[in-house]
Each structure stands twice: as C-alpha cells, then as structure tokens.
Amino acid sequence: MQLVSSSVEMEYASLVHDHEFTYGLLREGTLMLRRSMIALTALVTLGVGCDSNRNPSGPADFPVQFQISNNLIAPVTVAIDGAPYVVLRPGASIPLTVSSAAQWLSWESANPMDAAGQQIFDDIGEVRIALGGINRTVDINNVIADQPYVTARIFNLTPAAVSIGVFDGLSVSCAAALPASSSTVTAFTQIGYYKLLATTELRAYRDAIGCTGAYSVWPSTQIRAFAAKSGLLLLTLDSPP
C-alpha cells in the first residue's frame, strides 16, 4: 500500500507540475498579447495624430479662375480684398486666378490724364463684387447697379475755347476745358463718367475755365445715344456759345 501511495503521489506531483507549467505558458502568452495590443494601440493613435496634423480641419484653399473684361474707355484698377491686383486698360480682357479664400473683387476708374495733363475725374466710385457670386466672367461696363454712366469725347470745330460742364438738374460739375481749334488742328477733350439722369445735360460755356456765363447745350435726349457697354458719346461743338 505504501508503494502504491508513493506512486500516486509522484503522478499527482507530475500532473501539478505540468498544470503549473501550462498555466505559466498561458499567462506569459496573455501578457505578451496584452503588450502587443498596447503597442499597436499606441501606433494607431500616433498615426491618427500625424494624419490630423497633415490634414487640419476645414477645406483647403484652391485656385479660382475667371475672365474679367473692361468695356470702358478708361483704365480701371482691380483689387482683391482691398489689395491692388491689376490695372486693366480699356477694351482689355484677361484671366484672373485668385484663392478660394478671397471674398471681394473691387474695381474703380484709374482716373487717367487728358491731353493737357489734367486728371480726368468722374462719378464712378469703388464697385465691389462678391467673388462667391461670380460665374466665370466679370464684365465691367457703364451700367452699375442699374444706373447708367456716360462719358463724352467732344470736338471743337470753332476758334473759341470753352469749358465743358455736366448739369444734373441741380448743379454743374465743371468737367473739362476744351481748347480752341485752328485751321490745321481740331481740338478735342475727354470727360469722365457721369450719372445719366432724366435731367442730365452737357454744356459748353463761353468761360474757358470756370463753367460760367452763356452756354450751348447737348440735351438729355442726345446724351442717351451712348455706345453700349462703354457709355461713350462723340459730340461736336459747331458754333461758339
């Protein structure tokens, strides 16, 4: 009985040892698996962080292109978000490329010089256009917010110098001086753009500088015969005021 008991004890001890060994392997395997999962999670988190840094939230800027045309007879200064971008000469049409983050395009007359070196002023101020509302083209012309503007090139066929005024129904803006012509030279002048109202008329004053005294008139009905888009009128002074 003692030999049997001893044999059983040895077998039992062997089974216990095998069980502990197997348990130890399983435990070590579980620990290794946990460590691997932790390492994998850290790598995934790091990867997400890097991607987040490479791709910040919000849409990226992209180029927006459109065509812009100047139909006026005066050059215009074009700006993007208030920063001057290009000066567009009369009749020019060019492509523009701006950032999608830009919001406003604006333009205004560049106020060129006349033949006498005097700056030509007009009624057109800054015109602003939302870039989001532009559909491929910007067409600069003499009708702004349904208000037409006109300009005139006036030829003097007389030997008398005059001044040119624009009357709006209430007051006169002295727009230009028109020199006298001679037998060899026909003098002319160019005025800026002025609002065309029901009461607007152009006047040639006998006073060669100050738009005062007697005058000749181009009435509103004649002024309305302006060229489409440019708003240009070609007028002649046939007799002194």
Tab-separated table of C-alpha atoms in Angstrom:
chain	number	residue	atom	x	y	z
A	1	MET	CA	0.000	0.000	0.000
A	2	GLN	CA	2.881	2.339	0.711
A	3	LEU	CA	4.396	1.737	-2.776
A	4	VAL	CA	1.077	2.423	-4.419
A	5	SER	CA	0.632	5.556	-2.364
A	6	SER	CA	4.107	6.765	-3.269
A	7	SER	CA	3.470	6.145	-6.942
A	8	VAL	CA	0.208	8.042	-6.824
A	9	GLU	CA	1.845	10.942	-5.069
A	10	MET	CA	4.545	11.106	-7.712
A	11	GLU	CA	1.985	11.027	-10.521
A	12	TYR	CA	-0.059	13.707	-8.784
A	13	ALA	CA	3.031	15.851	-8.328
A	14	SER	CA	3.829	15.411	-12.016
A	15	LEU	CA	0.322	16.477	-13.001
A	16	VAL	CA	0.526	19.530	-10.769
A	17	HIS	CA	3.887	20.472	-12.282
A	18	ASP	CA	2.519	20.093	-15.818
A	19	HIS	CA	-0.515	22.177	-14.941
A	20	GLU	CA	1.607	24.925	-13.411
A	21	PHE	CA	3.916	24.866	-16.430
A	22	THR	CA	0.977	25.049	-18.827
A	23	TYR	CA	-0.628	27.850	-16.774
A	24	GLY	CA	2.664	29.714	-16.768
A	25	LEU	CA	2.858	29.493	-20.570
A	26	LEU	CA	-0.713	30.664	-20.928
A	27	ARG	CA	-0.128	33.562	-18.547
A	28	GLU	CA	3.069	34.575	-20.311
A	29	GLY	CA	1.271	34.377	-23.659
A	30	THR	CA	-1.573	36.510	-22.357
A	31	LEU	CA	0.857	39.123	-21.068
A	32	MET	CA	2.687	39.178	-24.391
A	33	LEU	CA	-0.637	39.554	-26.237
A	34	ARG	CA	-1.648	42.442	-23.974
A	35	ARG	CA	1.696	44.146	-24.528
A	36	SER	CA	1.295	43.737	-28.297
A	37	MET	CA	-2.207	45.216	-28.201
A	38	ILE	CA	-0.977	48.210	-26.161
A	39	ALA	CA	1.872	48.801	-28.620
A	40	LEU	CA	-0.493	48.516	-31.601
A	41	THR	CA	-2.934	50.939	-29.989
A	42	ALA	CA	-0.119	53.449	-29.420
A	43	LEU	CA	0.972	53.177	-33.055
A	44	VAL	CA	-2.583	53.678	-34.306
A	45	THR	CA	-3.017	56.705	-32.014
A	46	LEU	CA	0.272	58.171	-33.212
A	47	GLY	CA	-0.743	57.607	-36.818
A	48	VAL	CA	-4.066	59.358	-36.282
A	49	GLY	CA	-2.260	62.255	-34.630
A	50	CYS	CA	0.110	62.581	-37.578
A	51	ASP	CA	-2.744	62.463	-40.087
A	52	SER	CA	-4.564	65.084	-38.046
A	53	ASN	CA	-1.515	67.341	-38.254
A	54	ARG	CA	-1.212	66.815	-42.001
A	55	ASN	CA	-4.903	67.450	-42.685
A	56	PRO	CA	-6.236	70.216	-40.422
A	57	SER	CA	-9.964	70.636	-40.105
A	58	GLY	CA	-11.713	72.756	-42.743
A	59	PRO	CA	-11.480	72.776	-46.540
A	60	ALA	CA	-8.156	73.592	-48.141
A	61	ASP	CA	-7.754	76.674	-50.340
A	62	PHE	CA	-7.842	76.107	-54.082
A	63	PRO	CA	-7.401	78.401	-57.108
A	64	VAL	CA	-10.463	80.031	-58.681
A	65	GLN	CA	-10.179	81.336	-62.233
A	66	PHE	CA	-12.478	83.647	-64.171
A	67	GLN	CA	-12.327	86.119	-67.064
A	68	ILE	CA	-12.534	89.871	-66.492
A	69	SER	CA	-13.217	92.400	-69.256
A	70	ASN	CA	-13.056	96.202	-69.251
A	71	ASN	CA	-15.537	97.711	-71.722
A	72	LEU	CA	-14.975	101.275	-70.535
A	73	ILE	CA	-12.761	103.760	-72.365
A	74	ALA	CA	-10.920	104.462	-69.107
A	75	PRO	CA	-8.439	102.095	-67.449
A	76	VAL	CA	-9.624	100.536	-64.193
A	77	THR	CA	-7.751	99.356	-61.121
A	78	VAL	CA	-8.816	95.885	-59.962
A	79	ALA	CA	-8.266	94.827	-56.343
A	80	ILE	CA	-8.790	91.571	-54.430
A	81	ASP	CA	-9.883	92.014	-50.805
A	82	GLY	CA	-8.662	95.617	-50.954
A	83	ALA	CA	-5.174	94.828	-52.299
A	84	PRO	CA	-4.453	96.219	-55.820
A	85	TYR	CA	-4.165	93.308	-58.245
A	86	VAL	CA	-4.013	94.632	-61.806
A	87	VAL	CA	-4.692	97.755	-63.887
A	88	LEU	CA	-6.919	96.801	-66.794
A	89	ARG	CA	-6.599	99.005	-69.880
A	90	PRO	CA	-9.639	99.997	-71.977
A	91	GLY	CA	-11.004	97.103	-74.026
A	92	ALA	CA	-8.783	94.532	-72.330
A	93	SER	CA	-9.917	91.059	-71.279
A	94	ILE	CA	-7.685	88.801	-69.200
A	95	PRO	CA	-7.981	85.684	-67.000
A	96	LEU	CA	-7.607	86.144	-63.241
A	97	THR	CA	-6.718	83.436	-60.731
A	98	VAL	CA	-7.420	84.059	-57.041
A	99	SER	CA	-7.559	81.971	-53.876
A	100	SER	CA	-10.880	80.416	-52.899
A	101	ALA	CA	-10.388	82.119	-49.521
A	102	ALA	CA	-10.676	85.583	-51.148
A	103	GLN	CA	-14.049	87.274	-50.702
A	104	TRP	CA	-14.239	90.529	-52.669
A	105	LEU	CA	-13.224	91.852	-56.055
A	106	SER	CA	-13.396	95.616	-56.446
A	107	TRP	CA	-12.669	97.997	-59.306
A	108	GLU	CA	-12.603	101.731	-59.849
A	109	SER	CA	-11.569	104.179	-62.525
A	110	ALA	CA	-7.835	104.770	-62.670
A	111	ASN	CA	-8.581	108.474	-63.474
A	112	PRO	CA	-6.253	108.879	-66.477
A	113	MET	CA	-4.804	112.184	-67.697
A	114	ASP	CA	-6.308	114.222	-70.532
A	115	ALA	CA	-4.333	115.746	-73.436
A	116	ALA	CA	-3.432	118.726	-71.248
A	117	GLY	CA	-2.058	116.505	-68.473
A	118	GLN	CA	-5.027	117.078	-66.174
A	119	GLN	CA	-6.524	114.134	-64.298
A	120	ILE	CA	-9.974	113.107	-65.546
A	121	PHE	CA	-12.374	112.688	-62.631
A	122	ASP	CA	-15.803	111.055	-62.730
A	123	ASP	CA	-18.779	109.872	-60.683
A	124	ILE	CA	-17.790	106.205	-60.577
A	125	GLY	CA	-16.532	105.216	-57.152
A	126	GLU	CA	-15.364	101.835	-55.901
A	127	VAL	CA	-17.501	98.963	-57.208
A	128	ARG	CA	-17.441	95.770	-55.084
A	129	ILE	CA	-18.408	92.282	-56.269
A	130	ALA	CA	-18.617	89.191	-54.045
A	131	LEU	CA	-16.262	86.587	-55.513
A	132	GLY	CA	-18.683	83.840	-54.497
A	133	GLY	CA	-21.266	85.316	-56.858
A	134	ILE	CA	-19.009	85.395	-59.940
A	135	ASN	CA	-19.972	82.903	-62.630
A	136	ARG	CA	-16.872	82.605	-64.847
A	137	THR	CA	-16.848	86.219	-66.090
A	138	VAL	CA	-16.778	89.799	-64.781
A	139	ASP	CA	-17.983	92.303	-67.364
A	140	ILE	CA	-17.063	95.888	-66.452
A	141	ASN	CA	-19.330	98.310	-68.309
A	142	ASN	CA	-21.092	101.662	-67.942
A	143	VAL	CA	-24.212	100.314	-66.187
A	144	ILE	CA	-23.604	99.805	-62.469
A	145	ALA	CA	-26.428	98.594	-60.233
A	146	ASP	CA	-28.908	99.574	-62.981
A	147	GLN	CA	-27.507	103.121	-63.104
A	148	PRO	CA	-26.027	104.125	-66.494
A	149	TYR	CA	-22.946	106.351	-66.657
A	150	VAL	CA	-21.821	108.251	-69.761
A	151	THR	CA	-18.614	109.842	-70.946
A	152	ALA	CA	-18.072	112.167	-73.913
A	153	ARG	CA	-15.288	112.932	-76.377
A	154	ILE	CA	-16.052	116.434	-77.616
A	155	PHE	CA	-14.528	118.001	-80.749
A	156	ASN	CA	-14.363	121.759	-81.094
A	157	LEU	CA	-14.981	122.982	-84.641
A	158	THR	CA	-14.837	126.661	-83.578
A	159	PRO	CA	-11.995	129.118	-82.890
A	160	ALA	CA	-13.314	129.725	-79.350
A	161	ALA	CA	-12.045	127.967	-76.254
A	162	VAL	CA	-14.825	126.784	-73.901
A	163	SER	CA	-15.297	124.861	-70.672
A	164	ILE	CA	-17.464	121.721	-70.505
A	165	GLY	CA	-19.947	121.295	-67.665
A	166	VAL	CA	-22.240	118.436	-66.679
A	167	PHE	CA	-25.600	119.588	-65.315
A	168	ASP	CA	-27.537	117.027	-63.245
A	169	GLY	CA	-30.695	119.080	-62.748
A	170	LEU	CA	-29.461	120.822	-59.618
A	171	SER	CA	-25.816	121.747	-60.041
A	172	VAL	CA	-22.999	121.866	-62.598
A	173	SER	CA	-19.769	119.882	-62.418
A	174	CYS	CA	-17.032	121.556	-64.436
A	175	ALA	CA	-15.649	118.506	-66.224
A	176	ALA	CA	-13.020	119.732	-68.697
A	177	ALA	CA	-11.538	122.579	-70.716
A	178	LEU	CA	-11.970	122.422	-74.497
A	179	PRO	CA	-9.264	124.376	-76.370
A	180	ALA	CA	-9.960	126.412	-79.492
A	181	SER	CA	-9.366	124.855	-82.889
A	182	SER	CA	-7.380	126.315	-85.753
A	183	SER	CA	-7.342	125.839	-89.496
A	184	THR	CA	-4.844	123.000	-89.068
A	185	VAL	CA	-5.760	121.463	-85.709
A	186	THR	CA	-9.136	120.260	-84.452
A	187	ALA	CA	-9.123	120.450	-80.671
A	188	PHE	CA	-10.952	117.911	-78.510
A	189	THR	CA	-11.344	116.890	-74.905
A	190	GLN	CA	-12.494	113.846	-72.963
A	191	ILE	CA	-14.626	113.993	-69.835
A	192	GLY	CA	-15.002	111.311	-67.188
A	193	TYR	CA	-18.037	109.152	-66.449
A	194	TYR	CA	-21.128	110.878	-65.021
A	195	LYS	CA	-24.516	109.538	-63.969
A	196	LEU	CA	-27.105	109.738	-66.700
A	197	LEU	CA	-30.295	111.070	-65.133
A	198	ALA	CA	-33.511	112.282	-66.719
A	199	THR	CA	-32.282	115.849	-66.172
A	200	THR	CA	-28.651	115.405	-67.250
A	201	GLU	CA	-27.287	117.652	-69.977
A	202	LEU	CA	-23.846	118.642	-71.220
A	203	ARG	CA	-22.966	122.300	-71.622
A	204	ALA	CA	-20.220	124.216	-73.404
A	205	TYR	CA	-19.607	127.500	-71.530
A	206	ARG	CA	-18.188	130.647	-73.068
A	207	ASP	CA	-15.969	130.994	-69.993
A	208	ALA	CA	-12.967	128.852	-70.944
A	209	ILE	CA	-12.173	127.835	-67.355
A	210	GLY	CA	-14.970	128.136	-64.802
A	211	CYS	CA	-18.188	126.866	-66.440
A	212	THR	CA	-19.998	130.185	-66.068
A	213	GLY	CA	-21.793	132.596	-68.383
A	214	ALA	CA	-23.537	131.798	-71.653
A	215	TYR	CA	-23.515	128.204	-72.831
A	216	SER	CA	-24.549	125.802	-75.591
A	217	VAL	CA	-26.414	122.601	-74.658
A	218	TRP	CA	-26.412	118.945	-75.642
A	219	PRO	CA	-29.769	117.845	-74.171
A	220	SER	CA	-30.553	114.633	-72.319
A	221	THR	CA	-32.217	113.122	-75.398
A	222	GLN	CA	-28.964	113.457	-77.340
A	223	ILE	CA	-26.853	112.166	-74.484
A	224	ARG	CA	-28.880	108.955	-74.320
A	225	ALA	CA	-27.448	107.868	-77.669
A	226	PHE	CA	-24.340	106.478	-75.953
A	227	ALA	CA	-22.444	103.385	-77.125
A	228	ALA	CA	-23.446	100.151	-75.415
A	229	LYS	CA	-21.169	98.974	-72.579
A	230	SER	CA	-18.612	101.788	-72.983
A	231	GLY	CA	-21.115	104.628	-72.467
A	232	LEU	CA	-19.142	106.756	-74.941
A	233	LEU	CA	-20.623	109.785	-76.711
A	234	LEU	CA	-18.961	111.521	-79.656
A	235	LEU	CA	-20.048	115.177	-79.753
A	236	THR	CA	-19.060	118.267	-81.735
A	237	LEU	CA	-19.289	121.950	-80.918
A	238	ASP	CA	-20.262	123.598	-84.212
A	239	SER	CA	-20.657	127.200	-83.081
A	240	PRO	CA	-19.382	129.252	-80.104
A	241	PRO	CA	-21.782	129.734	-77.148
